[in-house]
Amino acid sequence: MHFDIVIVGGGAGGLELAARLGRQLGRAQGRERVLLVDKFPFHIWKPTLHEVAAGTLDAHQEGLSYTVLARRNHFSFTMGELCALDAQRKTITLEAIRGTGGEEIVPSRTLSFQRLVLALGSGSNAFGTPGIAHAYLLENVRDAQRFHADWLSASARASFSSEHSLSIAIVGAGATGVELSAELLEAHAVLLESLGSAQRFRLDITLVEGGDRILGGLPPRISEQAMVALQRKQVRVLTGTRVQELRKGVLLTSAGEIGADMIVWAAGIKAADANARLGLETNRLNQFAVDAHLRTSAPDIYAMGDCAACPWEDGKTVPARAQAAHQQATYLAQVLSALLRERAMTAPFAYQDLGSLVSLGDNKGVGNLMGGLAGRNFFVEGLIAKWMYMSLHLMHHRAILGTGKTVLLAVARLLQQRVSGRLKLH
Ligand SMILES: Cc1cc2nc3c(=O)[nH]c(=O)nc-3n(C[C@H](O)[C@H](O)[C@H](O)COP(=O)(O)OP(=O)(O)OC[C@H]3O[C@@H](n4cnc5c(N)ncnc54)[C@H](O)[C@@H]3O)c2cc1C
């Protein structure tokens, strides 16, 4: 099977790219020329994984089927996990698809391409910490659902225990760790509303951060505001604390032992080890080295989003964020559609940092917006910041569904929440 453009990874960046190219090529050509590959059958916007973990978002309602998205946006989709690349022959190989019992449903396949885009995302970075298997990760929807199911079980246990408490330690106070802390407390508050006083239990959250402040990658003012909000919610925040080892129910840290019923590892980012075996140049985080045109070390192979180390200002690389993946999708759509018309686009990719927004639960957020009116940097907080944060998700949906369907979907979800409640409890 051959396609002019194969995009592997249908996340924040890859899916937007496939949708843009498919729509540009139209019904007649898009499906024949553009193929999207993902190891999952449905798409969920990764910045919402902490909500899936807390149960404030239902992955089954939120997830959008790639097959339906492909039909609407005129590209082809196949499910499969990339396991090999032959850059010379311009082929990729996908693992066989297996059923829950391990039986083979679709055999391993080799596809050929004219141009390939790798948009494989990233996971967290365990930094070689021993005992990482004792922690929950939040790398994909399966991880988030697993945490959610176990969190519900642990909550049920806590409500019948003599201590009436549940402790969760979250390692890493970047956006994921901070947002997960706030979301879990919000979910816990909703859960308590449905429990009698004898069943109620305390939720103790400890956020452990190796750096000297939370949200270390964001401006200090955002860290300070987020810190105030978390402390108001009684989250125990330990900065400057290095985790040395994880054991069942305990973290060994530079500040001593911390006991926890559940441990979540939300520190650092690292792309898949398998990336380094594809024969392309990679860095120590397994990200593909790309130039300012998002070209990897092999001709006609591009990489974008979290899995790409793209040069930026002051010797840094473009940060692993949804807005970077979105901007790179827009850029590559222009580059690739020009190439399909046998033209060349010479302008390099220029990342524009538009600021950051962090959700702090209870309809509150905090963040900064950059490069807006007169190029100034605005600080936003409270409900406005939360609305802006939610609008980013809507903008992603708009890029893959169009305006009308995004509005319909948002209204449908609001109505669903009114009927079924905000928290997924099953
Ligand atoms: C909890 C959480 C909160 C976040 N909050 C924010 C935020 O507020 N703002 C922000 O800017 N960023 C946030 N991020 C980061 C943001 O989600 C990522 O930067 C963004 O999703 C990167 O997009 P991507 O397309 O590179 O990768 P992803 O969105 O991760 O997509 C990668 C895709 O590749 C697929 N894939 C992976 N390997 C293979 C393979 N071998 N074969 C086939 N398919 C494969 C995956 O299934 C996935 O669909 C958050 C991340 C997390 C985890």
PDB file of N, CA, C and O in Angstrom, residues 70-140:
ATOM      1  N   ALA A  70     -11.489  10.800   9.886  1.00  0.00           N
ATOM      2  CA  ALA A  70     -10.894  10.621   8.556  1.00  0.00           C
ATOM      3  C   ALA A  70     -11.949  10.850   7.476  1.00  0.00           C
ATOM      4  O   ALA A  70     -11.702  11.528   6.478  1.00  0.00           O
ATOM      5  N   ARG A  71     -13.146  10.298   7.706  1.00  0.00           N
ATOM      6  CA  ARG A  71     -14.215  10.459   6.706  1.00  0.00           C
ATOM      7  C   ARG A  71     -14.570  11.938   6.549  1.00  0.00           C
ATOM      8  O   ARG A  71     -14.679  12.451   5.451  1.00  0.00           O
ATOM      9  N   ARG A  72     -14.691  12.628   7.702  1.00  0.00           N
ATOM     10  CA  ARG A  72     -15.103  14.041   7.649  1.00  0.00           C
ATOM     11  C   ARG A  72     -14.037  14.934   7.019  1.00  0.00           C
ATOM     12  O   ARG A  72     -14.347  15.946   6.411  1.00  0.00           O
ATOM     13  N   ASN A  73     -12.756  14.571   7.238  1.00  0.00           N
ATOM     14  CA  ASN A  73     -11.671  15.460   6.779  1.00  0.00           C
ATOM     15  C   ASN A  73     -10.949  14.934   5.538  1.00  0.00           C
ATOM     16  O   ASN A  73      -9.898  15.448   5.164  1.00  0.00           O
ATOM     17  N   HIS A  74     -11.487  13.873   4.941  1.00  0.00           N
ATOM     18  CA  HIS A  74     -10.972  13.344   3.662  1.00  0.00           C
ATOM     19  C   HIS A  74      -9.529  12.842   3.723  1.00  0.00           C
ATOM     20  O   HIS A  74      -8.725  13.129   2.838  1.00  0.00           O
ATOM     21  N   PHE A  75      -9.163  12.138   4.805  1.00  0.00           N
ATOM     22  CA  PHE A  75      -7.879  11.422   4.782  1.00  0.00           C
ATOM     23  C   PHE A  75      -8.160   9.966   5.123  1.00  0.00           C
ATOM     24  O   PHE A  75      -9.280   9.622   5.523  1.00  0.00           O
ATOM     25  N   SER A  76      -7.164   9.095   4.932  1.00  0.00           N
ATOM     26  CA  SER A  76      -7.333   7.686   5.301  1.00  0.00           C
ATOM     27  C   SER A  76      -6.741   7.454   6.678  1.00  0.00           C
ATOM     28  O   SER A  76      -5.815   8.162   7.086  1.00  0.00           O
ATOM     29  N   PHE A  77      -7.273   6.467   7.370  1.00  0.00           N
ATOM     30  CA  PHE A  77      -6.725   6.136   8.689  1.00  0.00           C
ATOM     31  C   PHE A  77      -6.512   4.635   8.787  1.00  0.00           C
ATOM     32  O   PHE A  77      -7.323   3.849   8.282  1.00  0.00           O
ATOM     33  N   THR A  78      -5.422   4.253   9.419  1.00  0.00           N
ATOM     34  CA  THR A  78      -5.281   2.851   9.795  1.00  0.00           C
ATOM     35  C   THR A  78      -4.709   2.788  11.200  1.00  0.00           C
ATOM     36  O   THR A  78      -3.874   3.612  11.586  1.00  0.00           O
ATOM     37  N   MET A  79      -5.222   1.825  11.962  1.00  0.00           N
ATOM     38  CA  MET A  79      -4.705   1.663  13.312  1.00  0.00           C
ATOM     39  C   MET A  79      -3.457   0.790  13.248  1.00  0.00           C
ATOM     40  O   MET A  79      -3.412  -0.164  12.465  1.00  0.00           O
ATOM     41  N   GLY A  80      -2.457   1.096  14.032  1.00  0.00           N
ATOM     42  CA  GLY A  80      -1.248   0.281  14.043  1.00  0.00           C
ATOM     43  C   GLY A  80      -0.149   1.004  14.783  1.00  0.00           C
ATOM     44  O   GLY A  80      -0.153   2.226  14.889  1.00  0.00           O
ATOM     45  N   GLU A  81       0.779   0.220  15.309  1.00  0.00           N
ATOM     46  CA  GLU A  81       1.898   0.812  16.047  1.00  0.00           C
ATOM     47  C   GLU A  81       3.154   0.714  15.194  1.00  0.00           C
ATOM     48  O   GLU A  81       3.529  -0.379  14.750  1.00  0.00           O
ATOM     49  N   LEU A  82       3.783   1.852  14.972  1.00  0.00           N
ATOM     50  CA  LEU A  82       5.014   1.876  14.174  1.00  0.00           C
ATOM     51  C   LEU A  82       6.087   1.061  14.878  1.00  0.00           C
ATOM     52  O   LEU A  82       6.359   1.280  16.058  1.00  0.00           O
ATOM     53  N   CYS A  83       6.696   0.104  14.160  1.00  0.00           N
ATOM     54  CA  CYS A  83       7.771  -0.647  14.810  1.00  0.00           C
ATOM     55  C   CYS A  83       9.059  -0.607  13.997  1.00  0.00           C
ATOM     56  O   CYS A  83      10.120  -0.903  14.532  1.00  0.00           O
ATOM     57  N   ALA A  84       9.005  -0.246  12.725  1.00  0.00           N
ATOM     58  CA  ALA A  84      10.253  -0.176  11.954  1.00  0.00           C
ATOM     59  C   ALA A  84      10.116   0.840  10.831  1.00  0.00           C
ATOM     60  O   ALA A  84       9.011   1.108  10.348  1.00  0.00           O
ATOM     61  N   LEU A  85      11.272   1.396  10.471  1.00  0.00           N
ATOM     62  CA  LEU A  85      11.321   2.375   9.380  1.00  0.00           C
ATOM     63  C   LEU A  85      12.503   2.025   8.497  1.00  0.00           C
ATOM     64  O   LEU A  85      13.598   1.757   8.999  1.00  0.00           O
ATOM     65  N   ASP A  86      12.279   1.997   7.192  1.00  0.00           N
ATOM     66  CA  ASP A  86      13.386   1.853   6.247  1.00  0.00           C
ATOM     67  C   ASP A  86      13.436   3.157   5.449  1.00  0.00           C
ATOM     68  O   ASP A  86      12.650   3.355   4.514  1.00  0.00           O
ATOM     69  N   ALA A  87      14.339   4.044   5.887  1.00  0.00           N
ATOM     70  CA  ALA A  87      14.380   5.385   5.289  1.00  0.00           C
ATOM     71  C   ALA A  87      14.836   5.337   3.835  1.00  0.00           C
ATOM     72  O   ALA A  87      14.453   6.180   3.029  1.00  0.00           O
ATOM     73  N   GLN A  88      15.661   4.341   3.489  1.00  0.00           N
ATOM     74  CA  GLN A  88      16.147   4.216   2.101  1.00  0.00           C
ATOM     75  C   GLN A  88      15.023   3.793   1.162  1.00  0.00           C
ATOM     76  O   GLN A  88      14.794   4.398   0.128  1.00  0.00           O
ATOM     77  N   ARG A  89      14.326   2.735   1.591  1.00  0.00           N
ATOM     78  CA  ARG A  89      13.243   2.209   0.743  1.00  0.00           C
ATOM     79  C   ARG A  89      11.954   3.003   0.899  1.00  0.00           C
ATOM     80  O   ARG A  89      10.982   2.763   0.205  1.00  0.00           O
ATOM     81  N   LYS A  90      11.932   3.898   1.893  1.00  0.00           N
ATOM     82  CA  LYS A  90      10.747   4.703   2.207  1.00  0.00           C
ATOM     83  C   LYS A  90       9.553   3.814   2.559  1.00  0.00           C
ATOM     84  O   LYS A  90       8.489   3.876   1.927  1.00  0.00           O
ATOM     85  N   THR A  91       9.786   2.964   3.547  1.00  0.00           N
ATOM     86  CA  THR A  91       8.684   2.128   4.040  1.00  0.00           C
ATOM     87  C   THR A  91       8.641   2.180   5.568  1.00  0.00           C
ATOM     88  O   THR A  91       9.669   2.399   6.222  1.00  0.00           O
ATOM     89  N   ILE A  92       7.445   1.977   6.103  1.00  0.00           N
ATOM     90  CA  ILE A  92       7.305   1.787   7.550  1.00  0.00           C
ATOM     91  C   ILE A  92       6.614   0.447   7.773  1.00  0.00           C
ATOM     92  O   ILE A  92       5.860  -0.022   6.918  1.00  0.00           O
ATOM     93  N   THR A  93       6.888  -0.141   8.935  1.00  0.00           N
ATOM     94  CA  THR A  93       6.220  -1.394   9.282  1.00  0.00           C
ATOM     95  C   THR A  93       5.421  -1.177  10.552  1.00  0.00           C
ATOM     96  O   THR A  93       5.902  -0.536  11.498  1.00  0.00           O
ATOM     97  N   LEU A  94       4.188  -1.670  10.534  1.00  0.00           N
ATOM     98  CA  LEU A  94       3.314  -1.562  11.704  1.00  0.00           C
ATOM     99  C   LEU A  94       3.177  -2.933  12.351  1.00  0.00           C
ATOM    100  O   LEU A  94       3.079  -3.944  11.653  1.00  0.00           O
ATOM    101  N   GLU A  95       3.152  -2.934  13.678  1.00  0.00           N
ATOM    102  CA  GLU A  95       2.955  -4.181  14.433  1.00  0.00           C
ATOM    103  C   GLU A  95       1.617  -4.807  14.054  1.00  0.00           C
ATOM    104  O   GLU A  95       0.678  -4.084  13.689  1.00  0.00           O
ATOM    105  N   ALA A  96       1.508  -6.103  14.238  1.00  0.00           N
ATOM    106  CA  ALA A  96       0.209  -6.768  14.060  1.00  0.00           C
ATOM    107  C   ALA A  96      -0.755  -6.228  15.122  1.00  0.00           C
ATOM    108  O   ALA A  96      -0.336  -5.857  16.218  1.00  0.00           O
ATOM    109  N   ILE A  97      -2.035  -6.164  14.770  1.00  0.00           N
ATOM    110  CA  ILE A  97      -3.045  -5.750  15.757  1.00  0.00           C
ATOM    111  C   ILE A  97      -3.603  -7.022  16.398  1.00  0.00           C
ATOM    112  O   ILE A  97      -3.990  -7.959  15.693  1.00  0.00           O
ATOM    113  N   ARG A  98      -3.603  -7.033  17.728  1.00  0.00           N
ATOM    114  CA  ARG A  98      -4.067  -8.230  18.441  1.00  0.00           C
ATOM    115  C   ARG A  98      -5.309  -7.925  19.261  1.00  0.00           C
ATOM    116  O   ARG A  98      -5.483  -6.803  19.729  1.00  0.00           O
ATOM    117  N   GLY A  99      -6.138  -8.932  19.430  1.00  0.00           N
ATOM    118  CA  GLY A  99      -7.333  -8.796  20.260  1.00  0.00           C
ATOM    119  C   GLY A  99      -6.973  -8.915  21.725  1.00  0.00           C
ATOM    120  O   GLY A  99      -5.808  -9.140  22.075  1.00  0.00           O
ATOM    121  N   THR A 100      -7.979  -8.784  22.602  1.00  0.00           N
ATOM    122  CA  THR A 100      -7.701  -8.803  24.043  1.00  0.00           C
ATOM    123  C   THR A 100      -7.122 -10.149  24.485  1.00  0.00           C
ATOM    124  O   THR A 100      -6.373 -10.228  25.450  1.00  0.00           O
ATOM    125  N   GLY A 101      -7.443 -11.217  23.753  1.00  0.00           N
ATOM    126  CA  GLY A 101      -6.908 -12.532  24.108  1.00  0.00           C
ATOM    127  C   GLY A 101      -5.555 -12.803  23.461  1.00  0.00           C
ATOM    128  O   GLY A 101      -5.032 -13.916  23.549  1.00  0.00           O
ATOM    129  N   GLY A 102      -4.983 -11.820  22.773  1.00  0.00           N
ATOM    130  CA  GLY A 102      -3.676 -11.988  22.143  1.00  0.00           C
ATOM    131  C   GLY A 102      -3.766 -12.519  20.719  1.00  0.00           C
ATOM    132  O   GLY A 102      -2.758 -12.654  20.019  1.00  0.00           O
ATOM    133  N   GLU A 103      -4.998 -12.832  20.253  1.00  0.00           N
ATOM    134  CA  GLU A 103      -5.139 -13.378  18.900  1.00  0.00           C
ATOM    135  C   GLU A 103      -4.884 -12.286  17.856  1.00  0.00           C
ATOM    136  O   GLU A 103      -5.206 -11.124  18.085  1.00  0.00           O
ATOM    137  N   GLU A 104      -4.296 -12.683  16.734  1.00  0.00           N
ATOM    138  CA  GLU A 104      -3.956 -11.702  15.701  1.00  0.00           C
ATOM    139  C   GLU A 104      -5.205 -11.323  14.906  1.00  0.00           C
ATOM    140  O   GLU A 104      -5.882 -12.184  14.352  1.00  0.00           O
ATOM    141  N   ILE A 105      -5.495 -10.022  14.864  1.00  0.00           N
ATOM    142  CA  ILE A 105      -6.667  -9.558  14.100  1.00  0.00           C
ATOM    143  C   ILE A 105      -6.210  -9.077  12.726  1.00  0.00           C
ATOM    144  O   ILE A 105      -6.784  -9.430  11.704  1.00  0.00           O
ATOM    145  N   VAL A 106      -5.155  -8.257  12.722  1.00  0.00           N
ATOM    146  CA  VAL A 106      -4.579  -7.783  11.453  1.00  0.00           C
ATOM    147  C   VAL A 106      -3.080  -8.080  11.524  1.00  0.00           C
ATOM    148  O   VAL A 106      -2.437  -7.742  12.522  1.00  0.00           O
ATOM    149  N   PRO A 107      -2.505  -8.723  10.501  1.00  0.00           N
ATOM    150  CA  PRO A 107      -1.069  -9.031  10.573  1.00  0.00           C
ATOM    151  C   PRO A 107      -0.203  -7.769  10.441  1.00  0.00           C
ATOM    152  O   PRO A 107      -0.700  -6.711  10.060  1.00  0.00           O
ATOM    153  N   SER A 108       1.062  -7.913  10.743  1.00  0.00           N
ATOM    154  CA  SER A 108       2.012  -6.811  10.581  1.00  0.00           C
ATOM    155  C   SER A 108       1.995  -6.350   9.115  1.00  0.00           C
ATOM    156  O   SER A 108       1.877  -7.171   8.207  1.00  0.00           O
ATOM    157  N   ARG A 109       2.063  -5.027   8.906  1.00  0.00           N
ATOM    158  CA  ARG A 109       1.966  -4.504   7.532  1.00  0.00           C
ATOM    159  C   ARG A 109       3.132  -3.583   7.219  1.00  0.00           C
ATOM    160  O   ARG A 109       3.618  -2.887   8.102  1.00  0.00           O
ATOM    161  N   THR A 110       3.526  -3.565   5.955  1.00  0.00           N
ATOM    162  CA  THR A 110       4.542  -2.614   5.504  1.00  0.00           C
ATOM    163  C   THR A 110       3.888  -1.682   4.491  1.00  0.00           C
ATOM    164  O   THR A 110       3.211  -2.138   3.567  1.00  0.00           O
ATOM    165  N   LEU A 111       4.054  -0.374   4.717  1.00  0.00           N
ATOM    166  CA  LEU A 111       3.448   0.635   3.842  1.00  0.00           C
ATOM    167  C   LEU A 111       4.557   1.486   3.254  1.00  0.00           C
ATOM    168  O   LEU A 111       5.555   1.750   3.929  1.00  0.00           O
ATOM    169  N   SER A 112       4.371   1.934   2.026  1.00  0.00           N
ATOM    170  CA  SER A 112       5.395   2.813   1.462  1.00  0.00           C
ATOM    171  C   SER A 112       4.864   4.243   1.379  1.00  0.00           C
ATOM    172  O   SER A 112       3.653   4.465   1.338  1.00  0.00           O
ATOM    173  N   PHE A 113       5.797   5.182   1.400  1.00  0.00           N
ATOM    174  CA  PHE A 113       5.414   6.605   1.413  1.00  0.00           C
ATOM    175  C   PHE A 113       6.348   7.393   0.513  1.00  0.00           C
ATOM    176  O   PHE A 113       7.473   6.958   0.226  1.00  0.00           O
ATOM    177  N   GLN A 114       5.844   8.564   0.127  1.00  0.00           N
ATOM    178  CA  GLN A 114       6.732   9.502  -0.557  1.00  0.00           C
ATOM    179  C   GLN A 114       7.329  10.443   0.486  1.00  0.00           C
ATOM    180  O   GLN A 114       8.499  10.760   0.464  1.00  0.00           O
ATOM    181  N   ARG A 115       6.456  10.872   1.427  1.00  0.00           N
ATOM    182  CA  ARG A 115       6.923  11.714   2.534  1.00  0.00           C
ATOM    183  C   ARG A 115       6.289  11.211   3.828  1.00  0.00           C
ATOM    184  O   ARG A 115       5.110  10.854   3.844  1.00  0.00           O
ATOM    185  N   LEU A 116       7.106  11.210   4.884  1.00  0.00           N
ATOM    186  CA  LEU A 116       6.645  10.676   6.166  1.00  0.00           C
ATOM    187  C   LEU A 116       6.743  11.764   7.233  1.00  0.00           C
ATOM    188  O   LEU A 116       7.725  12.509   7.268  1.00  0.00           O
ATOM    189  N   VAL A 117       5.722  11.856   8.088  1.00  0.00           N
ATOM    190  CA  VAL A 117       5.782  12.778   9.233  1.00  0.00           C
ATOM    191  C   VAL A 117       5.648  11.951  10.509  1.00  0.00           C
ATOM    192  O   VAL A 117       4.683  11.195  10.663  1.00  0.00           O
ATOM    193  N   LEU A 118       6.614  12.092  11.401  1.00  0.00           N
ATOM    194  CA  LEU A 118       6.556  11.389  12.684  1.00  0.00           C
ATOM    195  C   LEU A 118       6.029  12.368  13.732  1.00  0.00           C
ATOM    196  O   LEU A 118       6.623  13.430  13.961  1.00  0.00           O
ATOM    197  N   ALA A 119       4.897  12.025  14.328  1.00  0.00           N
ATOM    198  CA  ALA A 119       4.261  12.897  15.338  1.00  0.00           C
ATOM    199  C   ALA A 119       3.880  12.018  16.520  1.00  0.00           C
ATOM    200  O   ALA A 119       2.716  11.897  16.890  1.00  0.00           O
ATOM    201  N   LEU A 120       4.906  11.376  17.101  1.00  0.00           N
ATOM    202  CA  LEU A 120       4.680  10.277  18.049  1.00  0.00           C
ATOM    203  C   LEU A 120       4.511  10.707  19.498  1.00  0.00           C
ATOM    204  O   LEU A 120       4.300   9.866  20.373  1.00  0.00           O
ATOM    205  N   GLY A 121       4.647  12.018  19.774  1.00  0.00           N
ATOM    206  CA  GLY A 121       4.455  12.487  21.144  1.00  0.00           C
ATOM    207  C   GLY A 121       5.586  12.067  22.075  1.00  0.00           C
ATOM    208  O   GLY A 121       6.674  11.687  21.637  1.00  0.00           O
ATOM    209  N   SER A 122       5.321  12.139  23.375  1.00  0.00           N
ATOM    210  CA  SER A 122       6.339  11.784  24.369  1.00  0.00           C
ATOM    211  C   SER A 122       5.654  11.224  25.605  1.00  0.00           C
ATOM    212  O   SER A 122       4.429  11.257  25.714  1.00  0.00           O
ATOM    213  N   GLY A 123       6.461  10.745  26.534  1.00  0.00           N
ATOM    214  CA  GLY A 123       5.934  10.278  27.820  1.00  0.00           C
ATOM    215  C   GLY A 123       6.666  11.014  28.925  1.00  0.00           C
ATOM    216  O   GLY A 123       7.344  12.014  28.674  1.00  0.00           O
ATOM    217  N   SER A 124       6.545  10.514  30.155  1.00  0.00           N
ATOM    218  CA  SER A 124       7.270  11.173  31.239  1.00  0.00           C
ATOM    219  C   SER A 124       8.689  10.616  31.304  1.00  0.00           C
ATOM    220  O   SER A 124       9.020   9.636  30.640  1.00  0.00           O
ATOM    221  N   ASN A 125       9.515  11.255  32.117  1.00  0.00           N
ATOM    222  CA  ASN A 125      10.915  10.846  32.232  1.00  0.00           C
ATOM    223  C   ASN A 125      11.160  10.347  33.657  1.00  0.00           C
ATOM    224  O   ASN A 125      11.051  11.125  34.607  1.00  0.00           O
ATOM    225  N   ALA A 126      11.467   9.073  33.778  1.00  0.00           N
ATOM    226  CA  ALA A 126      11.672   8.504  35.125  1.00  0.00           C
ATOM    227  C   ALA A 126      13.072   8.805  35.652  1.00  0.00           C
ATOM    228  O   ALA A 126      13.368   8.544  36.820  1.00  0.00           O
ATOM    229  N   PHE A 127      13.938   9.355  34.832  1.00  0.00           N
ATOM    230  CA  PHE A 127      15.322   9.689  35.208  1.00  0.00           C
ATOM    231  C   PHE A 127      16.018   8.497  35.876  1.00  0.00           C
ATOM    232  O   PHE A 127      16.821   8.671  36.793  1.00  0.00           O
ATOM    233  N   GLY A 128      15.664   7.297  35.457  1.00  0.00           N
ATOM    234  CA  GLY A 128      16.310   6.091  35.988  1.00  0.00           C
ATOM    235  C   GLY A 128      15.974   5.796  37.442  1.00  0.00           C
ATOM    236  O   GLY A 128      16.674   5.017  38.105  1.00  0.00           O
ATOM    237  N   THR A 129      14.913   6.405  37.972  1.00  0.00           N
ATOM    238  CA  THR A 129      14.565   6.206  39.391  1.00  0.00           C
ATOM    239  C   THR A 129      14.165   4.749  39.642  1.00  0.00           C
ATOM    240  O   THR A 129      13.255   4.236  38.982  1.00  0.00           O
ATOM    241  N   PRO A 130      14.810   4.074  40.593  1.00  0.00           N
ATOM    242  CA  PRO A 130      14.423   2.682  40.865  1.00  0.00           C
ATOM    243  C   PRO A 130      12.993   2.606  41.407  1.00  0.00           C
ATOM    244  O   PRO A 130      12.552   3.499  42.130  1.00  0.00           O
ATOM    245  N   GLY A 131      12.293   1.563  41.025  1.00  0.00           N
ATOM    246  CA  GLY A 131      10.948   1.320  41.560  1.00  0.00           C
ATOM    247  C   GLY A 131       9.851   2.082  40.848  1.00  0.00           C
ATOM    248  O   GLY A 131       8.735   2.196  41.361  1.00  0.00           O
ATOM    249  N   ILE A 132      10.133   2.579  39.640  1.00  0.00           N
ATOM    250  CA  ILE A 132       9.139   3.390  38.916  1.00  0.00           C
ATOM    251  C   ILE A 132       7.846   2.590  38.665  1.00  0.00           C
ATOM    252  O   ILE A 132       6.764   3.165  38.528  1.00  0.00           O
ATOM    253  N   ALA A 133       7.963   1.259  38.662  1.00  0.00           N
ATOM    254  CA  ALA A 133       6.773   0.421  38.424  1.00  0.00           C
ATOM    255  C   ALA A 133       5.726   0.603  39.520  1.00  0.00           C
ATOM    256  O   ALA A 133       4.561   0.241  39.335  1.00  0.00           O
ATOM    257  N   HIS A 134       6.117   1.197  40.671  1.00  0.00           N
ATOM    258  CA  HIS A 134       5.141   1.420  41.744  1.00  0.00           C
ATOM    259  C   HIS A 134       4.310   2.679  41.510  1.00  0.00           C
ATOM    260  O   HIS A 134       3.432   2.995  42.312  1.00  0.00           O
ATOM    261  N   ALA A 135       4.636   3.406  40.435  1.00  0.00           N
ATOM    262  CA  ALA A 135       3.913   4.666  40.187  1.00  0.00           C
ATOM    263  C   ALA A 135       2.975   4.528  38.994  1.00  0.00           C
ATOM    264  O   ALA A 135       3.221   3.746  38.079  1.00  0.00           O
ATOM    265  N   TYR A 136       1.904   5.303  39.025  1.00  0.00           N
ATOM    266  CA  TYR A 136       1.036   5.438  37.855  1.00  0.00           C
ATOM    267  C   TYR A 136       1.656   6.494  36.954  1.00  0.00           C
ATOM    268  O   TYR A 136       2.186   7.497  37.444  1.00  0.00           O
ATOM    269  N   LEU A 137       1.572   6.276  35.642  1.00  0.00           N
ATOM    270  CA  LEU A 137       2.017   7.289  34.687  1.00  0.00           C
ATOM    271  C   LEU A 137       0.777   7.909  34.060  1.00  0.00           C
ATOM    272  O   LEU A 137      -0.330   7.386  34.215  1.00  0.00           O
ATOM    273  N   LEU A 138       0.970   8.993  33.353  1.00  0.00           N
ATOM    274  CA  LEU A 138      -0.166   9.648  32.685  1.00  0.00           C
ATOM    275  C   LEU A 138       0.251   9.961  31.251  1.00  0.00           C
ATOM    276  O   LEU A 138       0.262  11.102  30.829  1.00  0.00           O
ATOM    277  N   GLU A 139       0.606   8.886  30.527  1.00  0.00           N
ATOM    278  CA  GLU A 139       1.159   9.101  29.187  1.00  0.00           C
ATOM    279  C   GLU A 139       0.122   8.955  28.087  1.00  0.00           C
ATOM    280  O   GLU A 139       0.299   9.477  26.999  1.00  0.00           O
ATOM    281  N   ASN A 140      -0.918   8.188  28.360  1.00  0.00           N
ATOM    282  CA  ASN A 140      -1.958   8.018  27.344  1.00  0.00           C
ATOM    283  C   ASN A 140      -3.283   7.715  28.035  1.00  0.00           C
ATOM    284  O   ASN A 140      -3.345   7.605  29.260  1.00  0.00           O
TER     285      ASN A 140
END
